[in-house]
């Protein structure tokens, strides 16, 4: 009898790569799936399997013995016919259509008679008396398992390429321990409290799925494997893959260790982990000093995240990097930090000696054309290569390029793809471009019709949607619709904000409402959906010197500064209310913001505003005594006032100056109708099934009471609350059983002493 060894079942894929499955000789009910690996060659697959088996041994698992064999295996192919599910009307039934499959299986003679039939790809096996009946038994088993199931499941059983079994006996003596021979934190008790060792995490498959080539590290091999590893500063845009580069570095160092090289450990921590729980004076400083003492002259790497975070002052004014810097510049410790180009520029000004201690490695952003192949490899690593069609991946990359410019490839593509796979679930066919656009609409908040090529969205349709809520301002709605149509066509300037609109006109005529409706159109039909995407700033709060810096403040609490809010939600409408009241310093800041769509916050981080619609409102040129009406003359007057008030360089950055005219009474009545319609949808009325009805006379009376020559329709909401909501609330409180009725709002003609009275009447 032969000495026990392993049996590896290889499956050749259409791209020439291989999957190797260990065939299990014994099996328990609670056993995990058998070990498997994927690689470009047999040797690469076998190397991964050897590491998995060694890891199991190191963790006390005896699973290696479950794969020992003395028998040899052969491989055969048979045909199987399956009836997948179909539909009759709305019912799911077993279909009449037959789908033939070519199924490959392994077999071996058992020591005590009979034959073992194995499907290693699916961890199936059984024993038959005669090998001749194996095709019949397999056909019955597979057909029974898949009968009436979805057709897409059949692809899991199809034969892709050559399948074969190889006997394998690893050279355990030559196989290096996968990561370390002992606990990597054995001599570093303080570091163990706040850090992970990434080579260990990579070996245990606890790091995210990453895509990349080890050849990327060849230019830096001398620095990485030197007796005193060089501190590294990884520089690149947000999403370009700085953190992923460090995770891939862990895999590269692991491979070098297996090849017999002496490599540094790669520890990883963050500012927040270092200071966690350090609540008393001097505690976090003592911890940092202990970490420096443990790592000094140990030739290991410590990845610390963004360098600007370590340089951020604590409550006492000092920072973590203050403690690390001396040892870093003396070459006693080796850090790996991250930074964007903007952060690097800020650090060079604020801490020039600190930056000089690092070797800078710049990561370029891949072009959009290079991203789909990366996503295909990512899907293969996720075992989801058939989930998204190639043209679907191309559509996803285009959407990300058009609508998420503030982040970089390939990180934003990997994040979006992972989210899309989770959202789509395991059901359904491979996603085509239209389906990708539908999911991207949910991912970004942009309406499907705005981003999908399959939908026609004319400026007239957009204008009608805006005008349904912004009453009496057709010219303003038309201008806004043209801006949104430009976004739909993909013709907006990618190096500037989507639009810079200046709304000027009397108070209470719809300037702020149009900004809200633009947000609702772009980000959702619900009132809350649009409102949460409007960043509204009252510029009367920015009248004093120094107030411009509050827009950039990265340390702001509460609602946060403009920089913080746009970093959290780059697709927004920013509303500068009463812009003419801002201090001149604010306009200096806005020149760069409106011109290039970018600014740098107080920590030196770049904030991208290129997917923002800027709206500014103003009352310039409006007389309180006599509101300006519609017409070309009114627009020319407003335009002249705006041009005269603001500096030419600021005025030149505005896309449109949009004039709003005064409302007439029919407009106010329509606004009253909208507000009353919203009132009828309030929770209290819907819970009691009370239907609000308003007579034309009552609506007209409310409109007349709610209009003011200098404040427009702004008092109308207060009038409706006082005349309708309050009496209705009193009536409902007095009659708890009032439900399933019509509630009429009528003009009280009997109140001679109050000719404008409104009465609530229950029908």
JSON list of C-alpha atoms in Angstrom, two decimals, residues 403-579:
[
{"chain": "A", "resi": 403, "resn": "UNK", "atom": "CA", "xyz": [-20.92, 61.37, -10.99]},
{"chain": "A", "resi": 404, "resn": "UNK", "atom": "CA", "xyz": [-18.29, 60.57, -8.33]},
{"chain": "A", "resi": 405, "resn": "UNK", "atom": "CA", "xyz": [-15.31, 62.72, -9.40]},
{"chain": "A", "resi": 406, "resn": "UNK", "atom": "CA", "xyz": [-14.25, 63.47, -5.84]},
{"chain": "A", "resi": 407, "resn": "UNK", "atom": "CA", "xyz": [-12.96, 59.92, -5.31]},
{"chain": "A", "resi": 408, "resn": "UNK", "atom": "CA", "xyz": [-10.33, 58.07, -7.29]},
{"chain": "A", "resi": 409, "resn": "UNK", "atom": "CA", "xyz": [-10.23, 54.86, -9.24]},
{"chain": "A", "resi": 410, "resn": "UNK", "atom": "CA", "xyz": [-9.88, 52.04, -8.54]},
{"chain": "A", "resi": 411, "resn": "UNK", "atom": "CA", "xyz": [-11.08, 52.29, -4.93]},
{"chain": "A", "resi": 412, "resn": "UNK", "atom": "CA", "xyz": [-14.44, 53.83, -5.76]},
{"chain": "A", "resi": 413, "resn": "UNK", "atom": "CA", "xyz": [-15.03, 51.11, -8.36]},
{"chain": "A", "resi": 414, "resn": "UNK", "atom": "CA", "xyz": [-14.28, 48.30, -5.91]},
{"chain": "A", "resi": 415, "resn": "UNK", "atom": "CA", "xyz": [-16.55, 49.84, -3.27]},
{"chain": "A", "resi": 416, "resn": "UNK", "atom": "CA", "xyz": [-19.40, 50.34, -5.70]},
{"chain": "A", "resi": 417, "resn": "UNK", "atom": "CA", "xyz": [-19.02, 46.82, -7.11]},
{"chain": "A", "resi": 418, "resn": "UNK", "atom": "CA", "xyz": [-19.03, 45.25, -3.65]},
{"chain": "A", "resi": 419, "resn": "UNK", "atom": "CA", "xyz": [-22.14, 47.26, -2.71]},
{"chain": "A", "resi": 420, "resn": "UNK", "atom": "CA", "xyz": [-23.83, 46.29, -5.96]},
{"chain": "A", "resi": 421, "resn": "UNK", "atom": "CA", "xyz": [-23.15, 42.57, -5.41]},
{"chain": "A", "resi": 422, "resn": "UNK", "atom": "CA", "xyz": [-24.59, 42.74, -1.90]},
{"chain": "A", "resi": 423, "resn": "UNK", "atom": "CA", "xyz": [-27.62, 44.72, -3.06]},
{"chain": "A", "resi": 424, "resn": "UNK", "atom": "CA", "xyz": [-28.37, 42.49, -6.05]},
{"chain": "A", "resi": 425, "resn": "UNK", "atom": "CA", "xyz": [-28.09, 39.31, -3.98]},
{"chain": "A", "resi": 426, "resn": "UNK", "atom": "CA", "xyz": [-27.60, 35.87, -5.45]},
{"chain": "A", "resi": 427, "resn": "UNK", "atom": "CA", "xyz": [-30.80, 35.83, -7.52]},
{"chain": "A", "resi": 428, "resn": "UNK", "atom": "CA", "xyz": [-31.33, 37.05, -11.04]},
{"chain": "A", "resi": 429, "resn": "UNK", "atom": "CA", "xyz": [-29.28, 36.91, -14.26]},
{"chain": "A", "resi": 430, "resn": "UNK", "atom": "CA", "xyz": [-25.95, 38.66, -14.80]},
{"chain": "A", "resi": 431, "resn": "UNK", "atom": "CA", "xyz": [-26.48, 42.39, -14.49]},
{"chain": "A", "resi": 432, "resn": "UNK", "atom": "CA", "xyz": [-26.70, 44.26, -17.80]},
{"chain": "A", "resi": 433, "resn": "UNK", "atom": "CA", "xyz": [-26.03, 48.01, -18.24]},
{"chain": "A", "resi": 434, "resn": "UNK", "atom": "CA", "xyz": [-29.64, 49.02, -17.54]},
{"chain": "A", "resi": 435, "resn": "UNK", "atom": "CA", "xyz": [-29.67, 47.01, -14.30]},
{"chain": "A", "resi": 436, "resn": "UNK", "atom": "CA", "xyz": [-26.32, 48.52, -13.28]},
{"chain": "A", "resi": 437, "resn": "UNK", "atom": "CA", "xyz": [-27.76, 52.01, -13.83]},
{"chain": "A", "resi": 438, "resn": "UNK", "atom": "CA", "xyz": [-30.76, 51.11, -11.68]},
{"chain": "A", "resi": 439, "resn": "UNK", "atom": "CA", "xyz": [-28.56, 49.95, -8.81]},
{"chain": "A", "resi": 440, "resn": "UNK", "atom": "CA", "xyz": [-26.22, 52.93, -9.22]},
{"chain": "A", "resi": 441, "resn": "UNK", "atom": "CA", "xyz": [-29.25, 55.18, -8.81]},
{"chain": "A", "resi": 442, "resn": "UNK", "atom": "CA", "xyz": [-29.79, 53.68, -5.35]},
{"chain": "A", "resi": 443, "resn": "UNK", "atom": "CA", "xyz": [-26.07, 53.85, -4.60]},
{"chain": "A", "resi": 444, "resn": "UNK", "atom": "CA", "xyz": [-25.70, 57.53, -5.46]},
{"chain": "A", "resi": 445, "resn": "UNK", "atom": "CA", "xyz": [-29.19, 58.88, -4.76]},
{"chain": "A", "resi": 446, "resn": "UNK", "atom": "CA", "xyz": [-29.45, 60.26, -8.30]},
{"chain": "A", "resi": 447, "resn": "UNK", "atom": "CA", "xyz": [-32.70, 59.46, -10.15]},
{"chain": "A", "resi": 448, "resn": "UNK", "atom": "CA", "xyz": [-32.54, 56.54, -12.57]},
{"chain": "A", "resi": 449, "resn": "UNK", "atom": "CA", "xyz": [-33.95, 58.65, -15.39]},
{"chain": "A", "resi": 450, "resn": "UNK", "atom": "CA", "xyz": [-31.16, 61.20, -14.97]},
{"chain": "A", "resi": 451, "resn": "UNK", "atom": "CA", "xyz": [-28.26, 58.76, -15.32]},
{"chain": "A", "resi": 452, "resn": "UNK", "atom": "CA", "xyz": [-29.55, 55.88, -17.50]},
{"chain": "A", "resi": 453, "resn": "UNK", "atom": "CA", "xyz": [-29.07, 56.00, -21.28]},
{"chain": "A", "resi": 454, "resn": "UNK", "atom": "CA", "xyz": [-32.31, 54.10, -21.76]},
{"chain": "A", "resi": 455, "resn": "UNK", "atom": "CA", "xyz": [-34.43, 57.03, -20.53]},
{"chain": "A", "resi": 456, "resn": "UNK", "atom": "CA", "xyz": [-35.19, 60.21, -22.44]},
{"chain": "A", "resi": 457, "resn": "UNK", "atom": "CA", "xyz": [-35.42, 63.24, -20.15]},
{"chain": "A", "resi": 458, "resn": "UNK", "atom": "CA", "xyz": [-36.13, 66.49, -21.96]},
{"chain": "A", "resi": 459, "resn": "UNK", "atom": "CA", "xyz": [-35.65, 69.98, -20.50]},
{"chain": "A", "resi": 460, "resn": "UNK", "atom": "CA", "xyz": [-39.41, 70.49, -20.87]},
{"chain": "A", "resi": 461, "resn": "UNK", "atom": "CA", "xyz": [-40.12, 67.46, -18.67]},
{"chain": "A", "resi": 462, "resn": "UNK", "atom": "CA", "xyz": [-37.69, 68.68, -16.02]},
{"chain": "A", "resi": 463, "resn": "UNK", "atom": "CA", "xyz": [-39.19, 72.17, -16.16]},
{"chain": "A", "resi": 464, "resn": "UNK", "atom": "CA", "xyz": [-42.69, 70.80, -15.68]},
{"chain": "A", "resi": 465, "resn": "UNK", "atom": "CA", "xyz": [-41.58, 68.85, -12.62]},
{"chain": "A", "resi": 466, "resn": "UNK", "atom": "CA", "xyz": [-39.96, 71.92, -11.07]},
{"chain": "A", "resi": 467, "resn": "UNK", "atom": "CA", "xyz": [-42.87, 74.23, -11.96]},
{"chain": "A", "resi": 468, "resn": "UNK", "atom": "CA", "xyz": [-45.33, 71.90, -10.23]},
{"chain": "A", "resi": 469, "resn": "UNK", "atom": "CA", "xyz": [-43.93, 73.12, -6.91]},
{"chain": "A", "resi": 470, "resn": "UNK", "atom": "CA", "xyz": [-42.39, 76.50, -7.77]},
{"chain": "A", "resi": 471, "resn": "UNK", "atom": "CA", "xyz": [-45.40, 78.61, -8.68]},
{"chain": "A", "resi": 472, "resn": "UNK", "atom": "CA", "xyz": [-45.33, 81.69, -10.88]},
{"chain": "A", "resi": 473, "resn": "UNK", "atom": "CA", "xyz": [-41.65, 81.52, -11.90]},
{"chain": "A", "resi": 474, "resn": "UNK", "atom": "CA", "xyz": [-41.54, 79.88, -15.35]},
{"chain": "A", "resi": 475, "resn": "UNK", "atom": "CA", "xyz": [-38.31, 81.57, -16.44]},
{"chain": "A", "resi": 476, "resn": "UNK", "atom": "CA", "xyz": [-36.45, 80.45, -13.31]},
{"chain": "A", "resi": 477, "resn": "UNK", "atom": "CA", "xyz": [-37.73, 76.88, -13.68]},
{"chain": "A", "resi": 478, "resn": "UNK", "atom": "CA", "xyz": [-36.71, 76.86, -17.34]},
{"chain": "A", "resi": 479, "resn": "UNK", "atom": "CA", "xyz": [-33.16, 77.96, -16.53]},
{"chain": "A", "resi": 480, "resn": "UNK", "atom": "CA", "xyz": [-32.77, 75.35, -13.81]},
{"chain": "A", "resi": 481, "resn": "UNK", "atom": "CA", "xyz": [-34.15, 72.67, -16.16]},
{"chain": "A", "resi": 482, "resn": "UNK", "atom": "CA", "xyz": [-31.52, 73.50, -18.78]},
{"chain": "A", "resi": 483, "resn": "UNK", "atom": "CA", "xyz": [-28.79, 73.08, -16.15]},
{"chain": "A", "resi": 484, "resn": "UNK", "atom": "CA", "xyz": [-30.10, 69.64, -15.16]},
{"chain": "A", "resi": 485, "resn": "UNK", "atom": "CA", "xyz": [-30.52, 68.61, -18.80]},
{"chain": "A", "resi": 486, "resn": "UNK", "atom": "CA", "xyz": [-26.84, 69.45, -19.33]},
{"chain": "A", "resi": 487, "resn": "UNK", "atom": "CA", "xyz": [-26.00, 67.09, -16.47]},
{"chain": "A", "resi": 488, "resn": "UNK", "atom": "CA", "xyz": [-28.18, 64.37, -18.01]},
{"chain": "A", "resi": 489, "resn": "UNK", "atom": "CA", "xyz": [-26.36, 64.73, -21.34]},
{"chain": "A", "resi": 490, "resn": "UNK", "atom": "CA", "xyz": [-22.96, 64.53, -19.64]},
{"chain": "A", "resi": 491, "resn": "UNK", "atom": "CA", "xyz": [-21.97, 67.93, -21.01]},
{"chain": "A", "resi": 492, "resn": "UNK", "atom": "CA", "xyz": [-21.31, 69.70, -17.71]},
{"chain": "A", "resi": 493, "resn": "UNK", "atom": "CA", "xyz": [-17.76, 70.92, -17.17]},
{"chain": "A", "resi": 494, "resn": "UNK", "atom": "CA", "xyz": [-15.96, 68.14, -15.21]},
{"chain": "A", "resi": 495, "resn": "UNK", "atom": "CA", "xyz": [-13.54, 70.69, -13.70]},
{"chain": "A", "resi": 496, "resn": "UNK", "atom": "CA", "xyz": [-16.18, 72.96, -12.15]},
{"chain": "A", "resi": 497, "resn": "UNK", "atom": "CA", "xyz": [-19.31, 72.58, -10.01]},
{"chain": "A", "resi": 498, "resn": "UNK", "atom": "CA", "xyz": [-22.43, 71.37, -11.83]},
{"chain": "A", "resi": 499, "resn": "UNK", "atom": "CA", "xyz": [-23.82, 74.91, -11.77]},
{"chain": "A", "resi": 500, "resn": "UNK", "atom": "CA", "xyz": [-23.48, 78.27, -10.02]},
{"chain": "A", "resi": 501, "resn": "UNK", "atom": "CA", "xyz": [-26.92, 79.93, -9.97]},
{"chain": "A", "resi": 502, "resn": "UNK", "atom": "CA", "xyz": [-27.69, 83.36, -8.58]},
{"chain": "A", "resi": 503, "resn": "UNK", "atom": "CA", "xyz": [-31.37, 83.85, -7.66]},
{"chain": "A", "resi": 504, "resn": "UNK", "atom": "CA", "xyz": [-32.42, 87.45, -7.21]},
{"chain": "A", "resi": 505, "resn": "UNK", "atom": "CA", "xyz": [-35.87, 88.88, -6.55]},
{"chain": "A", "resi": 506, "resn": "UNK", "atom": "CA", "xyz": [-38.40, 89.80, -3.85]},
{"chain": "A", "resi": 507, "resn": "UNK", "atom": "CA", "xyz": [-38.75, 87.89, -0.61]},
{"chain": "A", "resi": 508, "resn": "UNK", "atom": "CA", "xyz": [-41.19, 84.97, -0.50]},
{"chain": "A", "resi": 509, "resn": "UNK", "atom": "CA", "xyz": [-41.53, 84.34, -4.25]},
{"chain": "A", "resi": 510, "resn": "UNK", "atom": "CA", "xyz": [-39.83, 80.89, -4.48]},
{"chain": "A", "resi": 511, "resn": "UNK", "atom": "CA", "xyz": [-36.04, 81.34, -4.59]},
{"chain": "A", "resi": 512, "resn": "UNK", "atom": "CA", "xyz": [-35.35, 78.96, -1.70]},
{"chain": "A", "resi": 513, "resn": "UNK", "atom": "CA", "xyz": [-38.15, 76.64, -2.84]},
{"chain": "A", "resi": 514, "resn": "UNK", "atom": "CA", "xyz": [-36.57, 76.26, -6.27]},
{"chain": "A", "resi": 515, "resn": "UNK", "atom": "CA", "xyz": [-33.26, 75.29, -4.64]},
{"chain": "A", "resi": 516, "resn": "UNK", "atom": "CA", "xyz": [-35.12, 72.62, -2.65]},
{"chain": "A", "resi": 517, "resn": "UNK", "atom": "CA", "xyz": [-36.89, 71.35, -5.77]},
{"chain": "A", "resi": 518, "resn": "UNK", "atom": "CA", "xyz": [-33.59, 71.06, -7.63]},
{"chain": "A", "resi": 519, "resn": "UNK", "atom": "CA", "xyz": [-32.35, 68.89, -4.73]},
{"chain": "A", "resi": 520, "resn": "UNK", "atom": "CA", "xyz": [-35.54, 66.80, -4.75]},
{"chain": "A", "resi": 521, "resn": "UNK", "atom": "CA", "xyz": [-35.28, 66.27, -8.48]},
{"chain": "A", "resi": 522, "resn": "UNK", "atom": "CA", "xyz": [-31.63, 65.21, -8.26]},
{"chain": "A", "resi": 523, "resn": "UNK", "atom": "CA", "xyz": [-31.73, 63.14, -5.09]},
{"chain": "A", "resi": 524, "resn": "UNK", "atom": "CA", "xyz": [-35.26, 61.89, -4.52]},
{"chain": "A", "resi": 525, "resn": "UNK", "atom": "CA", "xyz": [-38.91, 62.77, -4.75]},
{"chain": "A", "resi": 526, "resn": "UNK", "atom": "CA", "xyz": [-39.58, 62.63, -1.00]},
{"chain": "A", "resi": 527, "resn": "UNK", "atom": "CA", "xyz": [-39.50, 65.85, 0.97]},
{"chain": "A", "resi": 528, "resn": "UNK", "atom": "CA", "xyz": [-36.87, 64.51, 3.34]},
{"chain": "A", "resi": 529, "resn": "UNK", "atom": "CA", "xyz": [-34.73, 63.09, 0.52]},
{"chain": "A", "resi": 530, "resn": "UNK", "atom": "CA", "xyz": [-34.27, 66.47, -1.08]},
{"chain": "A", "resi": 531, "resn": "UNK", "atom": "CA", "xyz": [-34.09, 68.49, 2.12]},
{"chain": "A", "resi": 532, "resn": "UNK", "atom": "CA", "xyz": [-31.19, 66.49, 3.55]},
{"chain": "A", "resi": 533, "resn": "UNK", "atom": "CA", "xyz": [-29.13, 67.20, 0.42]},
{"chain": "A", "resi": 534, "resn": "UNK", "atom": "CA", "xyz": [-29.55, 70.99, 0.77]},
{"chain": "A", "resi": 535, "resn": "UNK", "atom": "CA", "xyz": [-26.68, 72.56, 2.71]},
{"chain": "A", "resi": 536, "resn": "UNK", "atom": "CA", "xyz": [-28.16, 75.93, 3.68]},
{"chain": "A", "resi": 537, "resn": "UNK", "atom": "CA", "xyz": [-25.91, 78.71, 4.98]},
{"chain": "A", "resi": 538, "resn": "UNK", "atom": "CA", "xyz": [-27.30, 82.04, 6.22]},
{"chain": "A", "resi": 539, "resn": "UNK", "atom": "CA", "xyz": [-24.63, 84.45, 5.05]},
{"chain": "A", "resi": 540, "resn": "UNK", "atom": "CA", "xyz": [-25.68, 87.07, 7.60]},
{"chain": "A", "resi": 541, "resn": "UNK", "atom": "CA", "xyz": [-23.76, 84.82, 10.03]},
{"chain": "A", "resi": 542, "resn": "UNK", "atom": "CA", "xyz": [-20.57, 85.31, 7.99]},
{"chain": "A", "resi": 543, "resn": "UNK", "atom": "CA", "xyz": [-20.39, 89.13, 8.08]},
{"chain": "A", "resi": 544, "resn": "UNK", "atom": "CA", "xyz": [-17.39, 89.51, 10.39]},
{"chain": "A", "resi": 545, "resn": "UNK", "atom": "CA", "xyz": [-13.65, 89.23, 9.61]},
{"chain": "A", "resi": 546, "resn": "UNK", "atom": "CA", "xyz": [-12.36, 85.69, 10.04]},
{"chain": "A", "resi": 547, "resn": "UNK", "atom": "CA", "xyz": [-15.76, 84.08, 9.53]},
{"chain": "A", "resi": 548, "resn": "UNK", "atom": "CA", "xyz": [-14.68, 82.60, 6.19]},
{"chain": "A", "resi": 549, "resn": "UNK", "atom": "CA", "xyz": [-12.47, 80.11, 8.04]},
{"chain": "A", "resi": 550, "resn": "UNK", "atom": "CA", "xyz": [-15.57, 78.62, 9.66]},
{"chain": "A", "resi": 551, "resn": "UNK", "atom": "CA", "xyz": [-16.48, 77.24, 6.24]},
{"chain": "A", "resi": 552, "resn": "UNK", "atom": "CA", "xyz": [-13.19, 75.31, 6.20]},
{"chain": "A", "resi": 553, "resn": "UNK", "atom": "CA", "xyz": [-13.08, 74.22, 9.83]},
{"chain": "A", "resi": 554, "resn": "UNK", "atom": "CA", "xyz": [-12.45, 70.49, 10.03]},
{"chain": "A", "resi": 555, "resn": "UNK", "atom": "CA", "xyz": [-12.91, 70.53, 13.81]},
{"chain": "A", "resi": 556, "resn": "UNK", "atom": "CA", "xyz": [-16.45, 71.98, 13.81]},
{"chain": "A", "resi": 557, "resn": "UNK", "atom": "CA", "xyz": [-18.97, 70.29, 16.06]},
{"chain": "A", "resi": 558, "resn": "UNK", "atom": "CA", "xyz": [-22.72, 69.90, 15.69]},
{"chain": "A", "resi": 559, "resn": "UNK", "atom": "CA", "xyz": [-23.95, 70.15, 12.10]},
{"chain": "A", "resi": 560, "resn": "UNK", "atom": "CA", "xyz": [-20.38, 70.65, 10.91]},
{"chain": "A", "resi": 561, "resn": "UNK", "atom": "CA", "xyz": [-18.76, 73.12, 8.57]},
{"chain": "A", "resi": 562, "resn": "UNK", "atom": "CA", "xyz": [-19.34, 73.34, 4.83]},
{"chain": "A", "resi": 563, "resn": "UNK", "atom": "CA", "xyz": [-16.14, 71.34, 4.24]},
{"chain": "A", "resi": 564, "resn": "UNK", "atom": "CA", "xyz": [-17.24, 68.56, 6.59]},
{"chain": "A", "resi": 565, "resn": "UNK", "atom": "CA", "xyz": [-20.75, 68.29, 5.17]},
{"chain": "A", "resi": 566, "resn": "UNK", "atom": "CA", "xyz": [-19.60, 68.10, 1.54]},
{"chain": "A", "resi": 567, "resn": "UNK", "atom": "CA", "xyz": [-16.92, 65.55, 2.42]},
{"chain": "A", "resi": 568, "resn": "UNK", "atom": "CA", "xyz": [-19.65, 63.38, 3.94]},
{"chain": "A", "resi": 569, "resn": "UNK", "atom": "CA", "xyz": [-22.11, 63.95, 1.06]},
{"chain": "A", "resi": 570, "resn": "UNK", "atom": "CA", "xyz": [-20.39, 65.22, -2.12]},
{"chain": "A", "resi": 571, "resn": "UNK", "atom": "CA", "xyz": [-23.62, 65.25, -4.15]},
{"chain": "A", "resi": 572, "resn": "UNK", "atom": "CA", "xyz": [-25.53, 68.19, -2.71]},
{"chain": "A", "resi": 573, "resn": "UNK", "atom": "CA", "xyz": [-27.16, 71.54, -3.32]},
{"chain": "A", "resi": 574, "resn": "UNK", "atom": "CA", "xyz": [-25.37, 74.33, -1.41]},
{"chain": "A", "resi": 575, "resn": "UNK", "atom": "CA", "xyz": [-27.60, 77.33, -0.72]},
{"chain": "A", "resi": 576, "resn": "UNK", "atom": "CA", "xyz": [-25.94, 80.64, 0.23]},
{"chain": "A", "resi": 577, "resn": "UNK", "atom": "CA", "xyz": [-28.86, 82.69, 1.54]},
{"chain": "A", "resi": 578, "resn": "UNK", "atom": "CA", "xyz": [-28.58, 86.49, 1.31]},
{"chain": "A", "resi": 579, "resn": "UNK", "atom": "CA", "xyz": [-25.13, 86.19, -0.20]}
]
